[in-house]
Short mmCIF file of C-alpha atoms and ligand atoms in Angstrom, two decimals:
data_model
loop_
_atom_site.label_atom_id
_atom_site.label_comp_id
_atom_site.label_asym_id
_atom_site.label_seq_id
_atom_site.Cartn_x
_atom_site.Cartn_y
_atom_site.Cartn_z
CA UNK A 1 -71.66 -125.03 33.94
CA UNK A 2 -69.19 -126.79 36.26
CA UNK A 3 -67.94 -130.21 35.24
CA UNK A 4 -66.88 -132.64 37.94
CA UNK A 5 -63.84 -133.79 35.93
CA UNK A 6 -62.54 -130.34 35.08
CA UNK A 7 -60.71 -128.30 37.65
CA UNK A 8 -58.14 -125.62 36.75
CA UNK A 9 -56.17 -126.09 39.98
CA UNK A 10 -53.85 -128.65 41.56
CA UNK A 11 -56.62 -131.29 41.39
CA UNK A 12 -56.56 -131.24 37.60
CA UNK A 13 -54.43 -134.36 37.05
CA UNK A 14 -56.31 -136.46 39.65
CA UNK A 15 -59.64 -135.58 38.08
CA UNK A 16 -58.42 -136.37 34.57
CA UNK A 17 -57.11 -139.72 35.80
CA UNK A 18 -60.47 -140.47 37.46
CA UNK A 19 -62.29 -139.57 34.24
CA UNK A 20 -60.31 -142.01 32.08
CA UNK A 21 -60.46 -144.74 34.71
CA UNK A 22 -64.26 -144.44 34.54
CA UNK A 23 -64.57 -144.69 30.75
CA UNK A 24 -61.57 -146.84 29.72
CA UNK A 25 -63.61 -149.84 28.59
CA UNK A 26 -65.96 -147.76 26.43
CA UNK A 27 -63.41 -145.23 25.21
CA UNK A 28 -62.80 -146.63 21.71
CA UNK A 29 -66.49 -147.21 21.00
CA UNK A 30 -67.35 -143.64 21.99
CA UNK A 31 -64.56 -142.25 19.78
CA UNK A 32 -66.12 -143.96 16.78
CA UNK A 33 -69.62 -142.80 17.69
CA UNK A 34 -68.67 -139.19 18.45
CA UNK A 35 -66.66 -138.67 15.29
CA UNK A 36 -68.62 -141.07 13.05
CA UNK A 37 -65.33 -142.89 12.55
CA UNK A 38 -63.53 -139.77 11.27
CA UNK A 39 -60.95 -139.88 14.07
CA UNK A 40 -59.32 -142.76 12.18
CA UNK A 41 -58.75 -140.53 9.16
CA UNK A 42 -57.31 -137.70 11.30
CA UNK A 43 -54.99 -140.11 13.09
CA UNK A 44 -53.84 -141.58 9.80
CA UNK A 45 -53.02 -138.07 8.56
CA UNK A 46 -50.85 -137.45 11.62
CA UNK A 47 -49.04 -140.76 11.06
CA UNK A 48 -48.43 -139.72 7.44
CA UNK A 49 -46.98 -136.37 8.61
CA UNK A 50 -44.63 -138.26 10.94
CA UNK A 51 -42.82 -139.87 7.96
CA UNK A 52 -40.91 -143.08 8.69
CA UNK A 53 -39.54 -142.61 12.22
CA UNK A 54 -37.46 -145.36 13.83
CA UNK A 55 -38.49 -144.45 17.37
CA UNK A 56 -41.87 -143.05 18.39
CA UNK A 57 -43.14 -141.96 21.79
CA UNK A 58 -46.94 -141.90 21.78
CA UNK A 59 -47.76 -139.72 24.76
CA UNK A 60 -51.12 -139.90 26.55
CA UNK A 61 -51.54 -143.10 24.53
CA UNK A 62 -54.73 -144.18 26.30
CA UNK A 63 -56.00 -147.44 24.82
CA UNK A 64 -53.18 -147.48 22.25
CA UNK A 65 -55.30 -146.64 19.24
CA UNK A 66 -52.70 -144.19 17.95
CA UNK A 67 -49.61 -146.16 18.87
CA UNK A 68 -50.79 -149.18 16.86
CA UNK A 69 -50.78 -147.10 13.66
CA UNK A 70 -47.01 -146.46 13.68
CA UNK A 71 -44.36 -148.76 12.31
CA UNK A 72 -40.93 -148.73 13.96
CA UNK A 73 -40.26 -148.97 17.64
CA UNK A 74 -43.16 -147.45 19.60
CA UNK A 75 -43.46 -146.65 23.30
CA UNK A 76 -46.90 -145.67 24.60
CA UNK A 77 -47.06 -143.64 27.82
CA UNK A 78 -50.12 -142.91 29.92
CA UNK A 79 -50.78 -142.23 33.58
CA UNK A 80 -54.04 -144.22 33.66
CA UNK A 81 -53.51 -147.89 34.44
CA UNK A 82 -57.10 -148.60 33.32
CA UNK A 83 -56.47 -147.14 29.84
CA UNK A 84 -53.12 -148.98 29.58
CA UNK A 85 -54.82 -152.25 30.49
CA UNK A 86 -57.00 -151.90 27.37
CA UNK A 87 -53.88 -150.98 25.33
CA UNK A 88 -52.02 -154.04 26.57
CA UNK A 89 -54.81 -156.29 25.26
CA UNK A 90 -54.09 -155.11 21.70
CA UNK A 91 -51.88 -157.24 19.49
CA UNK A 92 -49.19 -154.62 18.82
CA UNK A 93 -45.43 -154.48 19.16
CA UNK A 94 -45.67 -151.30 21.24
CA UNK A 95 -44.26 -151.14 24.76
CA UNK A 96 -46.58 -149.57 27.35
CA UNK A 97 -45.26 -147.44 30.19
CA UNK A 98 -47.25 -146.06 33.12
CA UNK A 99 -45.88 -142.55 33.64
CA UNK A 100 -46.76 -138.88 33.85
CA UNK A 101 -46.21 -136.87 30.67
CA UNK A 102 -44.82 -134.07 32.83
CA UNK A 103 -42.06 -136.32 34.26
CA UNK A 104 -41.02 -138.76 31.57
CA UNK A 105 -38.75 -141.67 32.54
CA UNK A 106 -36.55 -141.34 29.41
CA UNK A 107 -33.15 -139.74 28.81
CA UNK A 108 -32.75 -136.56 26.76
CA UNK A 109 -32.78 -136.90 22.94
CA UNK A 110 -34.45 -140.35 22.88
CA UNK A 111 -37.14 -140.26 20.16
CA UNK A 112 -37.47 -139.35 16.47
CA UNK A 113 -41.14 -138.48 16.89
CA UNK A 114 -43.44 -137.68 19.80
CA UNK A 115 -47.12 -138.04 18.91
CA UNK A 116 -49.90 -137.01 21.24
CA UNK A 117 -53.56 -137.60 20.41
CA UNK A 118 -56.13 -135.67 22.43
CA UNK A 119 -53.53 -135.33 25.15
CA UNK A 120 -52.11 -131.77 25.32
CA UNK A 121 -55.57 -130.44 26.24
CA UNK A 122 -55.61 -132.69 29.30
CA UNK A 123 -52.25 -131.73 30.77
CA UNK A 124 -52.28 -129.79 34.02
CA UNK A 125 -49.44 -127.62 32.67
CA UNK A 126 -49.16 -127.26 28.88
CA UNK A 127 -45.78 -125.50 28.94
CA UNK A 128 -44.25 -128.07 31.28
CA UNK A 129 -45.53 -130.81 28.95
CA UNK A 130 -44.04 -129.16 25.86
CA UNK A 131 -40.74 -128.63 27.66
CA UNK A 132 -40.61 -132.32 28.63
CA UNK A 133 -41.45 -133.40 25.05
CA UNK A 134 -38.68 -131.11 23.75
CA UNK A 135 -36.23 -132.73 26.17
CA UNK A 136 -36.92 -136.33 25.07
CA UNK A 137 -36.99 -135.57 21.32
CA UNK A 138 -33.70 -136.02 19.49
CA UNK A 139 -32.38 -132.89 17.71
CA UNK A 140 -34.38 -132.59 14.48
CA UNK A 141 -37.16 -134.77 15.93
CA UNK A 142 -40.83 -133.95 15.39
CA UNK A 143 -43.74 -133.28 17.73
CA UNK A 144 -47.20 -133.97 16.29
CA UNK A 145 -50.36 -133.31 18.27
CA UNK A 146 -53.95 -134.00 17.24
CA UNK A 147 -56.69 -132.40 19.31
CA UNK A 148 -60.00 -130.58 19.27
CA UNK A 149 -59.70 -127.13 17.73
CA UNK A 150 -61.48 -123.80 17.85
CA UNK A 151 -62.91 -122.84 14.44
CA UNK A 152 -62.36 -119.23 13.34
CA UNK A 153 -65.78 -118.90 11.78
CA UNK A 154 -68.14 -117.67 14.53
CA UNK A 155 -71.25 -119.46 13.29
CA UNK A 156 -69.46 -122.78 12.79
CA UNK A 157 -67.80 -122.42 16.19
CA UNK A 158 -71.17 -121.79 17.89
CA UNK A 159 -72.73 -124.83 16.18
CA UNK A 160 -69.77 -127.01 16.97
CA UNK A 161 -69.66 -125.96 20.65
CA UNK A 162 -73.42 -126.59 20.89
CA UNK A 163 -72.79 -130.09 19.53
CA UNK A 164 -70.07 -130.65 22.18
CA UNK A 165 -72.26 -129.19 24.95
CA UNK A 166 -75.47 -131.10 24.26
CA UNK A 167 -74.90 -134.13 22.06
CA UNK A 168 -71.68 -135.58 23.48
CA UNK A 169 -73.01 -135.85 27.06
CA UNK A 170 -76.07 -137.65 25.66
CA UNK A 171 -73.83 -140.18 23.90
CA UNK A 172 -71.74 -140.46 27.06
CA UNK A 173 -74.80 -141.16 29.18
CA UNK A 174 -76.20 -143.78 26.80
CA UNK A 175 -73.03 -145.68 25.91
CA UNK A 176 -70.73 -145.16 28.91
CA UNK A 177 -73.23 -144.34 31.65
CA UNK A 178 -71.37 -141.08 32.25
CA UNK A 179 -72.53 -137.75 30.78
CA UNK A 180 -69.98 -135.63 32.67
CA UNK A 181 -67.03 -137.51 31.19
CA UNK A 182 -68.11 -136.28 27.76
CA UNK A 183 -69.19 -132.83 28.95
CA UNK A 184 -65.53 -132.53 30.01
CA UNK A 185 -64.48 -132.19 26.36
CA UNK A 186 -66.03 -128.74 26.00
CA UNK A 187 -64.97 -127.64 29.51
CA UNK A 188 -61.35 -128.56 28.77
CA UNK A 189 -61.45 -127.13 25.24
CA UNK A 190 -62.64 -123.76 26.52
CA UNK A 191 -59.57 -123.56 28.74
CA UNK A 192 -57.21 -124.83 26.01
CA UNK A 193 -55.46 -122.42 23.62
CA UNK A 194 -56.17 -124.76 20.65
CA UNK A 195 -54.32 -124.68 17.32
CA UNK A 196 -53.11 -121.06 17.33
CA UNK A 197 -52.23 -120.89 21.02
CA UNK A 198 -50.52 -124.30 20.93
CA UNK A 199 -48.39 -123.12 18.01
CA UNK A 200 -47.31 -120.06 20.02
CA UNK A 201 -46.54 -122.21 23.08
CA UNK A 202 -44.50 -124.59 20.95
CA UNK A 203 -42.46 -121.67 19.60
CA UNK A 204 -41.96 -120.31 23.14
CA UNK A 205 -40.72 -123.73 24.23
CA UNK A 206 -38.00 -123.90 21.59
CA UNK A 207 -39.71 -125.74 18.72
CA UNK A 208 -39.10 -124.54 15.16
CA UNK A 209 -41.02 -124.92 11.87
CA UNK A 210 -44.24 -124.81 13.91
CA UNK A 211 -47.47 -124.99 11.95
CA UNK A 212 -50.90 -126.55 12.09
CA UNK A 213 -53.28 -128.26 9.74
CA UNK A 214 -57.03 -128.05 10.29
CA UNK A 215 -59.67 -130.72 9.77
CA UNK A 216 -63.43 -130.01 9.55
CA UNK A 217 -62.85 -126.26 9.19
CA UNK A 218 -60.89 -126.02 12.43
CA UNK A 219 -62.98 -128.32 14.63
CA UNK A 220 -59.91 -130.59 14.80
CA UNK A 221 -56.28 -129.65 14.30
CA UNK A 222 -52.86 -131.22 13.98
CA UNK A 223 -50.04 -129.10 15.40
CA UNK A 224 -46.54 -129.88 14.27
CA UNK A 225 -43.04 -128.62 15.14
CA UNK A 226 -39.42 -129.71 15.31
CA UNK A 227 -36.67 -129.61 17.89
CA UNK A 228 -33.80 -127.66 16.30
CA UNK A 229 -30.79 -129.71 15.10
C1 SAM B 301 -58.44 -138.45 25.34
S1 SAM B 301 -57.35 -139.72 25.82
C2 SAM B 301 -56.40 -139.95 24.35
C3 SAM B 301 -56.03 -141.39 24.06
C4 SAM B 301 -55.34 -141.64 22.73
N1 SAM B 301 -54.17 -140.81 22.57
C5 SAM B 301 -56.28 -141.43 21.57
O1 SAM B 301 -55.98 -140.57 20.73
O2 SAM B 301 -57.28 -142.11 21.47
C6 SAM B 301 -56.25 -138.80 26.84
C7 SAM B 301 -55.29 -139.68 27.61
O3 SAM B 301 -54.30 -138.83 28.21
C8 SAM B 301 -53.93 -139.40 29.45
N2 SAM B 301 -53.27 -138.35 30.23
C9 SAM B 301 -53.79 -137.16 30.62
N3 SAM B 301 -52.87 -136.47 31.31
C10 SAM B 301 -51.75 -137.25 31.36
C11 SAM B 301 -50.46 -137.08 31.94
N4 SAM B 301 -50.14 -135.98 32.62
N5 SAM B 301 -49.56 -138.06 31.78
C12 SAM B 301 -49.87 -139.19 31.10
N6 SAM B 301 -51.08 -139.43 30.54
C13 SAM B 301 -52.00 -138.46 30.67
C14 SAM B 301 -55.24 -139.92 30.01
O4 SAM B 301 -55.05 -140.90 31.00
C15 SAM B 301 -55.92 -140.47 28.75
O5 SAM B 301 -55.65 -141.84 28.58
#
């Protein structure tokens, strides 16, 4: 079924921006409700995999929930001013920058780590995004992405997709007054290559040591790779 926030064409970015503008104030609450708080554990795992970086770029940072978990110098980038407004109200040391992940306003080789939580799936052009991340990472730097996954097990995948199709829009309607914004998750996931495809795209875009770690039997995944030294 069509979703008003998902469009595979040149309107993709505008629709994604409109989606997050509409739900910015309720975004963090819905994350807790949808995942029963588990997203905190998955985010913490990604932070652990990052090690002790001095400089972190948290891409598609949204309300800053990820960025606040890193120590070191953190820059959060998002193209939604509404999401960044919520981020700016947090008491963190992070610096917030309004910019497009496909055209980052940073020089080459700037960051030790680029983290991206629930962001790659939303980009209008995955390869262009990976290429831009590769450019701003310093040689040897790490990319870590957490996002929805596609479980291998057919039965689990069917149950999980049914949960995304029916239950998330209900939560979205009740708590954010917007069912479509949460129906978007499945629409965007269906078009997203998920853990295996993202690993292949990372390799094609010059990353090495690419691998992924699954959570909840593949319903969530952390993809990881390095820019060669
Ligand atoms: C699902 S939210 C993730 C927020 C946060 N990373 C988290 O884990 O809670 C996705 C965010 O990506 C941002 N986004 C999507 N496409 C973007 C792009 N091309 N450039 C910058 N931000 C983008 C949206 O505005 C939104 O805030």
